[in-house]
Amino acid sequence: KAGGRGCYSIFGPHMDAMVRERAEIERDLRRALADCSQFRVLYQPKYFATTGKIGSVEALVRWHHPTRGLISPVYFVPIAEEGGLIRELGRYVLEEACRAAANWPIENIAVNVSAVQLRDNGFAMEVMTILGESGLAPHKLEIEVTETAWMDDSENCAANIRALRAVGINIALDDFGTGFSTFGRLHETEVDHIKIDKMFIDGLGKDRGDEAIVQAIIELARAKGLKTTAEGVETAEQNEFLTRIGCDELQGFLYAEPMSGEEVGTLLKGLDGK
Ligand code: C2E
Ligand code: CA
Ligand code: CA
Ligand code: CA
């Protein structure tokens, strides 16, 4: 504690403001979850590298705060997790996404799920209830779990993943490559799909190390029969590299940004010719 006072006088006011802002955001988030009208779910398509067609879409939540404007999920999802609000937020996203996708001619819809949700012992049941209500077939739902959440050794996480896969729901490992030792554990827990983190995609065409990592991930995935998606594809050069080495799906601003459900509907109609 020695010198603590001095530190406090330097960082105090700034820290205070941050703590206060965070508390306000958490309070507003709790209120917003009462009717969810400030939230929207956007969908970002993922394209098959071989055919250029939309294979699936990923649901991404947005919060339109009445005074602060659009707030990024990178900022408010962790606050929801720490404030005990992620279950409610997660349920809203799942319900919206499953309902929207029930009539879309796509392989599946992917929904991001937090480690906190996955640790809940009622999670798998909740997902099945939502599927039942929305009419979406289980094999048309994919749950994206971050590498860190997947590494969680809690028995509940493993049991949820098993229960979800048992009914045909797919599990994708998100942000692959950003955690540690996942490579070694890929065989232990079951997973269907890996999404290579944008961090590595950014280096394609520029960084030999990143190119080698991406190539190794894709080879490993193929050897294990797992599907691969590259996230954050922004340039023609990245696109060419990924297609050449056999990445299954491509997602990123080069193809499409996250869009509303109506826009997805229009896009799918156009492509389908129906
Ligand atoms: P993520 O799951 O890795 O999602 C990819 C993020 O990258 C999205 O940001 C997407 O809009 C953005 N992105 C996609 N393509 C490109 C590209 O080509 N260039 C660039 N610069 N960015 C691209 P977003 O929507 O802001 O989401 C950020 C993160 O917030 C997500 O990362 C995910 O971890 C989390 N998140 C979003 N929605 C949810 C949700 O419903 N539940 C949970 N638990 N987390 C969510
Ligand atoms: Ca994701
Ligand atoms: Ca499967
Ligand atoms: Ca990512």
Short mmCIF file of C-alpha atoms and ligand atoms in Angstrom, two decimals:
data_model
loop_
_atom_site.label_atom_id
_atom_site.label_comp_id
_atom_site.label_asym_id
_atom_site.label_seq_id
_atom_site.Cartn_x
_atom_site.Cartn_y
_atom_site.Cartn_z
CA LYS A 1 0.00 0.00 0.00
CA ALA A 2 3.06 2.24 0.29
CA GLY A 3 2.81 5.06 -2.19
CA GLY A 4 -0.81 4.16 -2.83
CA ARG A 5 -1.97 7.63 -1.98
CA GLY A 6 0.30 9.23 -4.55
CA CYS A 7 -0.90 6.88 -7.24
CA TYR A 8 -4.46 7.58 -6.34
CA SER A 9 -4.01 11.31 -6.78
CA ILE A 10 -2.66 10.74 -10.30
CA PHE A 11 -5.10 8.11 -11.52
CA GLY A 12 -7.97 8.92 -9.18
CA PRO A 13 -10.12 11.36 -11.14
CA HIS A 14 -9.76 9.50 -14.43
CA MET A 15 -10.44 6.12 -12.84
CA ASP A 16 -13.42 7.61 -11.06
CA ALA A 17 -14.93 8.79 -14.32
CA MET A 18 -14.40 5.39 -15.90
CA VAL A 19 -15.94 3.53 -13.00
CA ARG A 20 -18.89 5.90 -13.02
CA GLU A 21 -19.42 5.53 -16.77
CA ARG A 22 -19.29 1.77 -16.51
CA ALA A 23 -21.84 1.78 -13.69
CA GLU A 24 -24.12 3.98 -15.80
CA ILE A 25 -23.78 1.71 -18.82
CA GLU A 26 -24.59 -1.32 -16.69
CA ARG A 27 -27.66 0.41 -15.27
CA ASP A 28 -28.82 1.46 -18.76
CA LEU A 29 -28.19 -2.03 -20.09
CA ARG A 30 -30.33 -3.53 -17.33
CA ARG A 31 -33.14 -1.12 -18.21
CA ALA A 32 -32.77 -1.70 -21.94
CA LEU A 33 -33.16 -5.44 -21.41
CA ALA A 34 -36.66 -4.90 -20.02
CA ASP A 35 -38.08 -4.65 -23.56
CA CYS A 36 -34.99 -4.95 -25.80
CA SER A 37 -36.22 -2.19 -28.12
CA GLN A 38 -32.78 -0.51 -28.13
CA PHE A 39 -31.13 -3.67 -29.45
CA ARG A 40 -30.89 -4.91 -33.01
CA VAL A 41 -29.38 -8.01 -34.47
CA LEU A 42 -27.42 -7.61 -37.70
CA TYR A 43 -26.28 -10.49 -39.90
CA GLN A 44 -22.99 -10.82 -41.73
CA PRO A 45 -22.95 -13.35 -44.58
CA LYS A 46 -20.23 -15.97 -44.99
CA TYR A 47 -19.44 -17.10 -48.54
CA PHE A 48 -18.31 -20.47 -49.87
CA ALA A 49 -14.83 -19.96 -51.32
CA THR A 50 -15.48 -22.40 -54.16
CA THR A 51 -18.85 -21.15 -55.41
CA GLY A 52 -19.01 -17.59 -54.08
CA LYS A 53 -22.49 -18.32 -52.71
CA ILE A 54 -23.73 -17.43 -49.23
CA GLY A 55 -23.43 -20.48 -47.01
CA SER A 56 -24.46 -18.99 -43.72
CA VAL A 57 -24.75 -15.77 -41.73
CA GLU A 58 -23.46 -14.67 -38.33
CA ALA A 59 -25.68 -12.77 -35.91
CA LEU A 60 -24.04 -9.69 -34.35
CA VAL A 61 -25.81 -7.63 -31.71
CA ARG A 62 -26.05 -3.82 -31.75
CA TRP A 63 -27.14 -1.43 -29.00
CA HIS A 64 -28.56 1.96 -29.91
CA HIS A 65 -28.25 3.88 -26.65
CA PRO A 66 -30.74 6.76 -26.37
CA THR A 67 -28.07 9.39 -25.56
CA ARG A 68 -24.71 7.76 -26.29
CA GLY A 69 -25.65 6.46 -29.73
CA LEU A 70 -24.41 3.18 -31.12
CA ILE A 71 -22.32 1.23 -28.60
CA SER A 72 -20.04 -1.58 -29.74
CA PRO A 73 -20.58 -5.13 -28.44
CA VAL A 74 -16.82 -5.18 -27.77
CA TYR A 75 -17.60 -2.67 -25.03
CA PHE A 76 -20.99 -3.72 -23.67
CA VAL A 77 -20.86 -7.52 -23.91
CA PRO A 78 -18.15 -7.71 -21.19
CA ILE A 79 -20.21 -5.33 -19.02
CA ALA A 80 -23.23 -7.57 -19.53
CA GLU A 81 -21.12 -10.59 -18.58
CA GLU A 82 -19.83 -9.01 -15.38
CA GLY A 83 -23.19 -7.50 -14.45
CA GLY A 84 -25.04 -10.81 -14.71
CA LEU A 85 -26.99 -9.60 -17.76
CA ILE A 86 -25.52 -11.73 -20.53
CA ARG A 87 -28.08 -14.52 -20.18
CA GLU A 88 -30.92 -12.13 -20.97
CA LEU A 89 -29.01 -10.43 -23.77
CA GLY A 90 -27.95 -13.79 -25.17
CA ARG A 91 -31.50 -15.10 -25.11
CA TYR A 92 -32.71 -12.05 -27.03
CA VAL A 93 -30.05 -12.55 -29.73
CA LEU A 94 -30.79 -16.27 -30.03
CA GLU A 95 -34.55 -15.70 -30.30
CA GLU A 96 -34.17 -12.95 -32.90
CA ALA A 97 -31.63 -14.88 -34.96
CA CYS A 98 -33.50 -18.20 -34.95
CA ARG A 99 -36.77 -16.53 -35.87
CA ALA A 100 -35.14 -14.56 -38.69
CA ALA A 101 -33.30 -17.55 -40.11
CA ALA A 102 -36.22 -20.00 -40.00
CA ASN A 103 -37.16 -19.08 -43.59
CA TRP A 104 -33.76 -18.31 -45.08
CA PRO A 105 -32.35 -20.71 -47.68
CA ILE A 106 -28.94 -21.01 -46.01
CA GLU A 107 -26.92 -23.81 -44.49
CA ASN A 108 -27.00 -22.32 -41.02
CA ILE A 109 -27.09 -19.26 -38.81
CA ALA A 110 -24.26 -18.68 -36.36
CA VAL A 111 -24.82 -17.05 -32.98
CA ASN A 112 -22.04 -15.89 -30.65
CA VAL A 113 -22.33 -17.27 -27.15
CA SER A 114 -20.41 -16.09 -24.11
CA ALA A 115 -18.53 -18.41 -21.76
CA VAL A 116 -20.86 -17.25 -18.99
CA GLN A 117 -23.88 -18.60 -20.91
CA LEU A 118 -22.09 -21.85 -21.62
CA ARG A 119 -21.40 -22.41 -17.92
CA ASP A 120 -25.11 -22.25 -17.11
CA ASN A 121 -26.44 -25.74 -16.63
CA GLY A 122 -29.76 -24.86 -18.26
CA PHE A 123 -28.21 -23.41 -21.41
CA ALA A 124 -28.63 -26.35 -23.79
CA MET A 125 -32.28 -26.74 -22.74
CA GLU A 126 -32.90 -23.05 -23.28
CA VAL A 127 -31.46 -23.23 -26.79
CA MET A 128 -33.70 -26.19 -27.62
CA THR A 129 -36.75 -24.35 -26.34
CA ILE A 130 -35.90 -21.35 -28.53
CA LEU A 131 -35.42 -23.63 -31.54
CA GLY A 132 -38.79 -25.22 -30.91
CA GLU A 133 -40.51 -21.83 -30.70
CA SER A 134 -38.85 -20.45 -33.81
CA GLY A 135 -39.27 -23.53 -35.96
CA LEU A 136 -35.57 -23.53 -36.91
CA ALA A 137 -34.12 -27.03 -37.33
CA PRO A 138 -31.24 -27.79 -34.93
CA HIS A 139 -28.77 -28.52 -37.75
CA LYS A 140 -29.41 -24.99 -39.04
CA LEU A 141 -28.05 -23.44 -35.84
CA GLU A 142 -24.38 -22.97 -35.13
CA ILE A 143 -23.04 -21.73 -31.82
CA GLU A 144 -19.79 -19.72 -31.96
CA VAL A 145 -17.73 -20.25 -28.85
CA THR A 146 -14.49 -18.32 -28.37
CA GLU A 147 -11.34 -20.30 -28.01
CA THR A 148 -10.99 -19.10 -24.40
CA ALA A 149 -14.52 -20.16 -23.46
CA TRP A 150 -13.98 -23.51 -25.09
CA MET A 151 -10.84 -24.04 -23.01
CA ASP A 152 -12.92 -23.57 -19.85
CA ASP A 153 -12.67 -26.84 -17.92
CA SER A 154 -16.00 -26.48 -16.19
CA GLU A 155 -18.06 -29.64 -16.48
CA ASN A 156 -21.13 -27.57 -17.35
CA CYS A 157 -19.49 -26.16 -20.49
CA ALA A 158 -18.56 -29.61 -21.72
CA ALA A 159 -22.01 -30.98 -20.90
CA ASN A 160 -23.72 -28.13 -22.75
CA ILE A 161 -21.55 -28.60 -25.82
CA ARG A 162 -22.26 -32.35 -25.80
CA ALA A 163 -26.00 -31.81 -25.42
CA LEU A 164 -26.09 -29.24 -28.22
CA ARG A 165 -24.10 -31.44 -30.60
CA ALA A 166 -26.21 -34.45 -29.72
CA VAL A 167 -29.26 -32.80 -31.30
CA GLY A 168 -27.34 -31.66 -34.38
CA ILE A 169 -26.41 -28.10 -33.43
CA ASN A 170 -22.97 -27.17 -34.77
CA ILE A 171 -20.17 -25.76 -32.65
CA ALA A 172 -17.69 -23.31 -34.16
CA LEU A 173 -14.49 -22.32 -32.43
CA ASP A 174 -14.31 -18.53 -32.76
CA ASP A 175 -11.19 -16.30 -32.84
CA PHE A 176 -9.12 -19.41 -33.45
CA GLY A 177 -5.40 -18.90 -32.92
CA THR A 178 -5.70 -16.15 -30.31
CA GLY A 179 -5.72 -18.49 -27.32
CA PHE A 180 -3.05 -20.98 -26.37
CA SER A 181 -2.77 -24.73 -26.64
CA THR A 182 -6.04 -25.16 -28.49
CA PHE A 183 -4.15 -26.97 -31.22
CA GLY A 184 -3.27 -29.70 -28.77
CA ARG A 185 -6.78 -30.00 -27.44
CA LEU A 186 -8.69 -30.03 -30.70
CA HIS A 187 -9.25 -33.76 -30.46
CA GLU A 188 -10.52 -33.75 -26.86
CA THR A 189 -13.72 -31.80 -27.06
CA GLU A 190 -15.91 -31.95 -30.08
CA VAL A 191 -16.19 -29.10 -32.46
CA ASP A 192 -17.41 -28.87 -36.07
CA HIS A 193 -15.90 -25.71 -37.43
CA ILE A 194 -13.09 -23.28 -36.75
CA LYS A 195 -13.04 -19.57 -37.50
CA ILE A 196 -9.55 -18.21 -38.02
CA ASP A 197 -9.10 -14.90 -36.25
CA LYS A 198 -8.86 -11.71 -38.27
CA MET A 199 -5.51 -11.01 -36.62
CA PHE A 200 -3.90 -13.67 -38.86
CA ILE A 201 -5.95 -12.82 -41.94
CA ASP A 202 -4.65 -9.23 -41.72
CA GLY A 203 -1.12 -10.53 -42.27
CA LEU A 204 -1.81 -12.47 -45.46
CA GLY A 205 0.26 -11.10 -48.32
CA LYS A 206 2.43 -9.19 -45.85
CA ASP A 207 3.68 -11.54 -43.18
CA ARG A 208 5.16 -14.95 -43.97
CA GLY A 209 4.60 -16.05 -40.35
CA ASP A 210 0.88 -15.34 -40.50
CA GLU A 211 0.63 -17.09 -43.86
CA ALA A 212 2.31 -20.17 -42.41
CA ILE A 213 -0.02 -20.16 -39.38
CA VAL A 214 -3.16 -19.85 -41.50
CA GLN A 215 -1.98 -22.61 -43.81
CA ALA A 216 -1.18 -24.88 -40.83
CA ILE A 217 -4.59 -24.23 -39.26
CA ILE A 218 -6.37 -25.10 -42.51
CA GLU A 219 -4.34 -28.26 -43.00
CA LEU A 220 -4.98 -29.37 -39.43
CA ALA A 221 -8.69 -28.63 -39.76
CA ARG A 222 -8.91 -30.58 -43.00
CA ALA A 223 -7.12 -33.54 -41.42
CA LYS A 224 -9.68 -33.52 -38.61
CA GLY A 225 -12.64 -33.07 -40.94
CA LEU A 226 -13.47 -29.61 -39.63
CA LYS A 227 -14.89 -26.77 -41.69
CA THR A 228 -12.86 -23.54 -41.82
CA THR A 229 -13.90 -19.92 -42.09
CA ALA A 230 -11.60 -16.90 -42.36
CA GLU A 231 -12.96 -13.82 -40.61
CA GLY A 232 -12.18 -10.21 -41.52
CA VAL A 233 -11.32 -10.76 -45.19
CA GLU A 234 -10.81 -7.25 -46.57
CA THR A 235 -8.58 -7.50 -49.64
CA ALA A 236 -8.51 -9.37 -52.94
CA GLU A 237 -5.04 -10.61 -52.02
CA GLN A 238 -6.24 -12.24 -48.78
CA ASN A 239 -9.18 -13.68 -50.67
CA GLU A 240 -6.92 -15.19 -53.33
CA PHE A 241 -4.55 -16.70 -50.74
CA LEU A 242 -7.38 -18.27 -48.70
CA THR A 243 -9.13 -19.68 -51.75
CA ARG A 244 -5.88 -21.15 -53.04
CA ILE A 245 -5.06 -22.94 -49.77
CA GLY A 246 -8.56 -24.36 -49.48
CA CYS A 247 -10.31 -22.35 -46.77
CA ASP A 248 -14.00 -23.34 -46.95
CA GLU A 249 -15.76 -20.08 -46.13
CA LEU A 250 -14.84 -16.41 -46.33
CA GLN A 251 -16.32 -13.60 -44.29
CA GLY A 252 -15.38 -9.94 -44.23
CA PHE A 253 -15.94 -6.46 -45.57
CA LEU A 254 -14.63 -7.50 -48.99
CA TYR A 255 -17.83 -9.52 -49.35
CA ALA A 256 -20.37 -7.90 -47.07
CA GLU A 257 -20.71 -5.94 -43.85
CA PRO A 258 -23.22 -6.89 -41.17
CA MET A 259 -26.73 -5.99 -42.41
CA SER A 260 -30.35 -6.05 -41.26
CA GLY A 261 -32.52 -9.14 -41.52
CA GLU A 262 -34.55 -7.47 -44.30
CA GLU A 263 -31.40 -6.87 -46.30
CA VAL A 264 -30.34 -10.50 -45.88
CA GLY A 265 -33.78 -11.57 -47.10
CA THR A 266 -33.40 -9.43 -50.23
CA LEU A 267 -29.86 -10.63 -50.86
CA LEU A 268 -30.88 -14.29 -50.57
CA LYS A 269 -33.86 -13.81 -52.86
CA GLY A 270 -31.65 -12.19 -55.48
CA LEU A 271 -29.14 -15.02 -55.40
CA ASP A 272 -31.72 -17.73 -55.26
CA GLY A 273 -33.66 -16.48 -58.23
CA LYS A 274 -36.91 -17.16 -56.35
P1 C2E B 1 -16.43 -11.65 -33.57
O1 C2E B 1 -17.37 -12.73 -33.18
O2 C2E B 1 -15.02 -12.02 -33.87
O3 C2E B 1 -17.12 -10.92 -34.79
C1 C2E B 1 -16.42 -10.33 -35.86
C2 C2E B 1 -16.37 -8.83 -35.74
O4 C2E B 1 -15.57 -8.32 -36.80
C3 C2E B 1 -17.70 -8.13 -35.87
O5 C2E B 1 -17.64 -6.94 -35.09
C4 C2E B 1 -17.75 -7.78 -37.36
O6 C2E B 1 -18.60 -6.72 -37.66
C5 C2E B 1 -16.31 -7.41 -37.59
N1 C2E B 1 -15.88 -7.64 -38.97
C6 C2E B 1 -16.33 -8.54 -39.86
N2 C2E B 1 -15.67 -8.48 -41.03
C7 C2E B 1 -14.75 -7.51 -40.87
C8 C2E B 1 -13.73 -6.95 -41.74
O7 C2E B 1 -13.54 -7.35 -42.88
N3 C2E B 1 -12.96 -5.96 -41.20
C9 C2E B 1 -13.14 -5.50 -39.94
N4 C2E B 1 -12.34 -4.51 -39.50
N5 C2E B 1 -14.07 -5.99 -39.10
C10 C2E B 1 -14.87 -6.99 -39.56
P2 C2E B 1 -18.80 -6.57 -34.06
O8 C2E B 1 -20.14 -6.83 -34.66
O9 C2E B 1 -18.51 -5.18 -33.58
O10 C2E B 1 -18.61 -7.60 -32.89
C11 C2E B 1 -17.46 -7.59 -32.11
C12 C2E B 1 -17.43 -8.75 -31.16
O11 C2E B 1 -18.48 -8.65 -30.19
C13 C2E B 1 -17.63 -10.10 -31.85
O12 C2E B 1 -16.40 -10.52 -32.41
C14 C2E B 1 -18.11 -10.95 -30.70
O13 C2E B 1 -17.03 -11.41 -29.93
C15 C2E B 1 -18.90 -9.94 -29.86
N6 C2E B 1 -20.34 -10.09 -30.13
C16 C2E B 1 -21.09 -9.54 -31.11
N7 C2E B 1 -22.38 -9.93 -31.02
C17 C2E B 1 -22.45 -10.76 -29.95
C18 C2E B 1 -23.50 -11.51 -29.32
O14 C2E B 1 -24.67 -11.52 -29.74
N8 C2E B 1 -23.17 -12.25 -28.20
C19 C2E B 1 -21.89 -12.28 -27.72
N9 C2E B 1 -21.64 -13.04 -26.62
N10 C2E B 1 -20.88 -11.61 -28.29
C20 C2E B 1 -21.15 -10.85 -29.38
CA CA B 2 -18.03 -14.65 -33.99
CA CA B 3 -22.05 -31.26 -37.46
CA CA B 4 -12.77 -12.25 -34.04
#
